[in-house]
Tab-separated table of C-alpha atoms in Angstrom:
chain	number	residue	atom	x	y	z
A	177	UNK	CA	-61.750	-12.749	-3.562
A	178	UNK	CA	-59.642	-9.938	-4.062
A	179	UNK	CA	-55.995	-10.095	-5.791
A	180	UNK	CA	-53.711	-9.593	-2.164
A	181	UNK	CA	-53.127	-13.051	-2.414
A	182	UNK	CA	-52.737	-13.444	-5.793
A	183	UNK	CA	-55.944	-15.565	-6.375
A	184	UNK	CA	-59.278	-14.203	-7.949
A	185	UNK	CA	-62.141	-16.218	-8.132
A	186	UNK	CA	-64.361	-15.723	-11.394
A	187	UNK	CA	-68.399	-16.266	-10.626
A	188	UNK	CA	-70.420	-18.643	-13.250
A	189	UNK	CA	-71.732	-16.833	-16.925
A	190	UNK	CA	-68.663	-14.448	-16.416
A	191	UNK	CA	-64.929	-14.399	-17.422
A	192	UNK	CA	-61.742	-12.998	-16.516
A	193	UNK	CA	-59.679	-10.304	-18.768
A	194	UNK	CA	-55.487	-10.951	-17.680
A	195	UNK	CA	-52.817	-9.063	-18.194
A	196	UNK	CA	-48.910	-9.502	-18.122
A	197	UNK	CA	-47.225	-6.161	-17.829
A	198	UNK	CA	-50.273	-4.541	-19.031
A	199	UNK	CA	-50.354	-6.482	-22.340
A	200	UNK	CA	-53.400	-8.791	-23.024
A	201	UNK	CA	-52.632	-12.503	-21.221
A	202	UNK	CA	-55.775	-14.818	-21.741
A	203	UNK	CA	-59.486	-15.334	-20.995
A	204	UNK	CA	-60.141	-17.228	-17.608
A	205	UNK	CA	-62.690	-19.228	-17.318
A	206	UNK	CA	-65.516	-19.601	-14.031
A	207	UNK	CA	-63.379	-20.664	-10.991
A	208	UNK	CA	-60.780	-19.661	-8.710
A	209	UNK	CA	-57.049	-18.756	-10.677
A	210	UNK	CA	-53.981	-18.083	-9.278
A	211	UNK	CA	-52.106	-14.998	-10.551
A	212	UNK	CA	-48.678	-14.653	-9.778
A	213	UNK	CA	-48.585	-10.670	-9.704
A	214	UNK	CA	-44.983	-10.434	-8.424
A	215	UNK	CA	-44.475	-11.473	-12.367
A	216	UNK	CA	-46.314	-8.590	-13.789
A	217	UNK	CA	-49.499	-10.707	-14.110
A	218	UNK	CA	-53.397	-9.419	-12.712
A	219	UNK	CA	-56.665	-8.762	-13.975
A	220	UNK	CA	-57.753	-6.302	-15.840
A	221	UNK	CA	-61.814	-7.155	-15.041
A	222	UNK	CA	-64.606	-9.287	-15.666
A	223	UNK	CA	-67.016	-9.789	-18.620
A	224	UNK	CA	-70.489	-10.828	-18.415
A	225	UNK	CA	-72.017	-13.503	-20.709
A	226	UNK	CA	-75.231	-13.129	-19.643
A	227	UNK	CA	-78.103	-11.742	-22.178
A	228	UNK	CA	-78.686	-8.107	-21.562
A	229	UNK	CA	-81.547	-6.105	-22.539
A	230	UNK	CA	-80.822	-2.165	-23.705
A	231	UNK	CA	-84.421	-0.281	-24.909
A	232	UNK	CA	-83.970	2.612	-27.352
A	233	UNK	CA	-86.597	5.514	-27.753
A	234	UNK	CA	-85.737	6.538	-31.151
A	235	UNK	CA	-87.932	9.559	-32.083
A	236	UNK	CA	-88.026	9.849	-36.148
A	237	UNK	CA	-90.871	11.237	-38.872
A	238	UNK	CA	-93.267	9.290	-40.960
A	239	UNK	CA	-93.181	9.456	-44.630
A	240	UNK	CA	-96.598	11.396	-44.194
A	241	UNK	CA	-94.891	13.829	-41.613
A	242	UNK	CA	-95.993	12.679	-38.555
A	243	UNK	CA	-93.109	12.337	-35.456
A	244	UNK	CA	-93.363	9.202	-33.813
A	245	UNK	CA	-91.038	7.788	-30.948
A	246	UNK	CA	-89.890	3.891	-31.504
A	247	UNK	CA	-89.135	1.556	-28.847
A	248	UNK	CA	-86.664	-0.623	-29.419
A	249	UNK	CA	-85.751	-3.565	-27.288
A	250	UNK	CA	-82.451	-4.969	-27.663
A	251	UNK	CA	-81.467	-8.063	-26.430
A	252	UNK	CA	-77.040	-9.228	-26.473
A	253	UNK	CA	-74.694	-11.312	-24.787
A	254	UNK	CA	-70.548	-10.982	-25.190
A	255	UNK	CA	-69.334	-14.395	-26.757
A	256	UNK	CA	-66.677	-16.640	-24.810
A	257	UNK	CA	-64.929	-17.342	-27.733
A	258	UNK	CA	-64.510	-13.109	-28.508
A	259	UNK	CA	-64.230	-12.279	-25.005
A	260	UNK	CA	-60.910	-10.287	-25.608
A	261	UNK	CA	-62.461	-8.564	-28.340
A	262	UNK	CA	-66.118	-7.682	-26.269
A	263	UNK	CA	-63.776	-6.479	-23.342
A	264	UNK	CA	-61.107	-4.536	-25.378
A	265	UNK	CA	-62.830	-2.933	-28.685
A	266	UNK	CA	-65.327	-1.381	-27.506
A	267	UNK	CA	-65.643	1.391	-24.469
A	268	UNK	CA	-69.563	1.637	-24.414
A	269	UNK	CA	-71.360	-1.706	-25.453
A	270	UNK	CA	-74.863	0.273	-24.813
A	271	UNK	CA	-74.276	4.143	-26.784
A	272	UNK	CA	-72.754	1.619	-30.145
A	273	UNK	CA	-75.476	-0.393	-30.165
A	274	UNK	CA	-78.203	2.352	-29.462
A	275	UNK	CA	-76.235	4.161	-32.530
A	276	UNK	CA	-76.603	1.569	-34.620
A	277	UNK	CA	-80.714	1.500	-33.731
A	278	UNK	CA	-81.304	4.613	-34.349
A	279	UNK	CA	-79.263	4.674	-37.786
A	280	UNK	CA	-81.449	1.956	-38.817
A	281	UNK	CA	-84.541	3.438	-37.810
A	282	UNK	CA	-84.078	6.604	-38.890
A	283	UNK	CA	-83.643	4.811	-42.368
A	284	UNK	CA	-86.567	2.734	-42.694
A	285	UNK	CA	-89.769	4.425	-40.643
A	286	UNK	CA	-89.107	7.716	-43.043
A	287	UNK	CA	-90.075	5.488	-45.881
A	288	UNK	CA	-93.209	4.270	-44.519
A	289	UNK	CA	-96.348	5.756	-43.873
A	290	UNK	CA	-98.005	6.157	-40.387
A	291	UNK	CA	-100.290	3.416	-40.750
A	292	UNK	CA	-97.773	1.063	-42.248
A	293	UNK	CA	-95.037	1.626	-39.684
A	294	UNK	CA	-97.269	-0.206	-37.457
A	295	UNK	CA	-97.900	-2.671	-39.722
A	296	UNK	CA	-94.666	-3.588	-40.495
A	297	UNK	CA	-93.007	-2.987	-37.002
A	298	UNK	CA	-91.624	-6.717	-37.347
A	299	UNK	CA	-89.944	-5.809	-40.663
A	300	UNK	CA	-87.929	-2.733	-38.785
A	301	UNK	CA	-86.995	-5.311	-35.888
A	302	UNK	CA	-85.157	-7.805	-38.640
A	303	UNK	CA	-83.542	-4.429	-40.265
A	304	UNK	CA	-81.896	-3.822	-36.775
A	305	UNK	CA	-81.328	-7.219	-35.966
A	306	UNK	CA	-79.255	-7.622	-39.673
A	307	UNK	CA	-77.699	-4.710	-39.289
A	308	UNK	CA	-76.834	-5.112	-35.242
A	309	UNK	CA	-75.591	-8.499	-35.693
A	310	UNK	CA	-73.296	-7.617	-38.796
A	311	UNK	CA	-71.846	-4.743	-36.653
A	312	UNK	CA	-71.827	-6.088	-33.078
A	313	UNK	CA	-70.151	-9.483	-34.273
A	314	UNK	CA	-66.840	-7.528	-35.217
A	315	UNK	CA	-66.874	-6.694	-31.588
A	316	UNK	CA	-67.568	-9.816	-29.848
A	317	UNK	CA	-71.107	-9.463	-29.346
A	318	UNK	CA	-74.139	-11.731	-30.373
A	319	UNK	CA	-77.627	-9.982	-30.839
A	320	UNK	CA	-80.016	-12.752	-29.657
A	321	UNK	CA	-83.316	-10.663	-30.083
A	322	UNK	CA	-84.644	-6.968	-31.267
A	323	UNK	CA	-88.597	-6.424	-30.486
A	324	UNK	CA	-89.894	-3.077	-31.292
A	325	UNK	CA	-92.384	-2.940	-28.400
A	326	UNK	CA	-93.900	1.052	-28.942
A	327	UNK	CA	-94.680	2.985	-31.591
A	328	UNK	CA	-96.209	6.110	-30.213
A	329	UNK	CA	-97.493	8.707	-32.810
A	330	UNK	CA	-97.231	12.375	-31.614
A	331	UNK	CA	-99.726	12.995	-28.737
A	332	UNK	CA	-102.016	15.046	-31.345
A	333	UNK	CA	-101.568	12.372	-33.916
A	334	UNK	CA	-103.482	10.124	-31.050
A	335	UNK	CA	-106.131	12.346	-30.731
A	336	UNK	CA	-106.782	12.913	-34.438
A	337	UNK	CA	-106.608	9.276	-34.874
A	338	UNK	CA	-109.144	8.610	-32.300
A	339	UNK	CA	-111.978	11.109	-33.354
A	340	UNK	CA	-111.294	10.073	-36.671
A	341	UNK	CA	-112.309	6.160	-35.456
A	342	UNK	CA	-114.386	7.713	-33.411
A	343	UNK	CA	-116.216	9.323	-36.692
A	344	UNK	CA	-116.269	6.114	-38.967
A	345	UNK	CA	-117.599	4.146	-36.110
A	346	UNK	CA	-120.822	6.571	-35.652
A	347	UNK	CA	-120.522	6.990	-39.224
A	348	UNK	CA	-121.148	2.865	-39.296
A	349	UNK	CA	-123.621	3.093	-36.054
A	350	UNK	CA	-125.655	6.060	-38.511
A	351	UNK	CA	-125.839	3.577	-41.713
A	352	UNK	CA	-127.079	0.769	-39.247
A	353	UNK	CA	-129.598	2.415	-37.950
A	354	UNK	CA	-130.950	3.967	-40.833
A	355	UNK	CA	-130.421	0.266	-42.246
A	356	UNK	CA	-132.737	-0.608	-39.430
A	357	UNK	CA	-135.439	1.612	-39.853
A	358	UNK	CA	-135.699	1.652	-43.752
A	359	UNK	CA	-136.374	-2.776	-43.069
A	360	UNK	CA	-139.081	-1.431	-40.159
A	361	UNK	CA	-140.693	0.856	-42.881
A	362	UNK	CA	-140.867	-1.941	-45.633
A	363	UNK	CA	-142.140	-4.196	-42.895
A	364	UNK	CA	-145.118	-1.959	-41.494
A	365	UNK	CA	-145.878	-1.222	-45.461
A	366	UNK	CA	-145.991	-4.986	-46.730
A	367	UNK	CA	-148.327	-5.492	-42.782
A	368	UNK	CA	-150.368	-2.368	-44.239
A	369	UNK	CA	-151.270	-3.962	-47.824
A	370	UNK	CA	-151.683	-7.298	-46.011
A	371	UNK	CA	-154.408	-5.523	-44.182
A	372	UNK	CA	-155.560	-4.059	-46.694
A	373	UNK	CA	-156.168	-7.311	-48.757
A	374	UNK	CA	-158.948	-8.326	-46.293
């Protein structure tokens, strides 16, 4: 419902921002209020409490100088008990938090090498997390989850990296073999002096 009657009704996993006279008034809760707006009293909007999900691509370099882009999946929810805070601090939820990612990114992935970035992708997600919540909880926000779901190495990068598995695994498939026929020889020269015995 709209406010011509001086009633607004506030949907569940959502609150209500008031004002009096354009001054902060209180926090209302899911269900249909009231506001008398002939004494200077409306709403100034709604807050959601449901988890949202924000995904950063964070492109940064490797301490072996390769580029590689870094997903980041954030998941946050305002918190009832901060709503004023969630609803009045900040003016873009999504560009602090995805400032905040990439700061922390961009300070741990430089100090790892290629190989160990992906190795230690769930040490990166608890650096964000720490850092996120410490932040994000001055605002009235909770982080409930970080998952860093891509790490993609520079499209070259991929391709080196593949002919270079590519190498070790004919590299491997060349010893085998080899392996293979060396055991054939030594078999067809103990079958030789066993034929030549009789």
């Amino acid at each position: 419902m709209g406010q011509a009657l001086g009633c607004i009704q506030v949907d569940q996993s959502t609150v209500a921002i008031t004002e009096t006279f354009g001054k902060f008034d209180e926090v209302l809760e899911p269900a249909c209020h009231c506001l008398p707006w002939n004494f200077g009293k409306q709403s100034a909007g709604l807050l959601s409490l449901r988890v949202q999900q924000l995904d950063v691509k964070c492109e940064t370099k490797t301490k072996d100088n390769v580029f590689v882009n870094v997903v980041a999946s954030i998941q946050y929810r305002a918190l009832a008990e901060k709503a004023q805070d969630a609803f009045y601090k900040l003016s873009n939820t999504r560009a602090q938090i995805q400032s905040y990612v990439f700061d922390v990114i961009r300070a741990s992935v430089p100090k790892l090498e290629l190989d160990v970035v992906f190795e230690q992708k769930n040490d990166i997600a608890k650096a964000v997390e720490e850092e996120l919540e410490k932040a994000m909880s001055h605002y009235g926000f909770e982080i409930v989850q970080i998952l860093i779901v891509d790490i993609e190495p520079d499209e070259r990068v991929k391709r080196a990296m593949n002919e270079i598995n590519a190498a070790a695994r004919m590299r491997v498939a060349a010893n085998e073999k080899a392996e293979a026929e060396k055991i054939l020889q030594i078999k067809r020269a103990e079958g030789d002096g066993e034929l030549n015995q009789f």
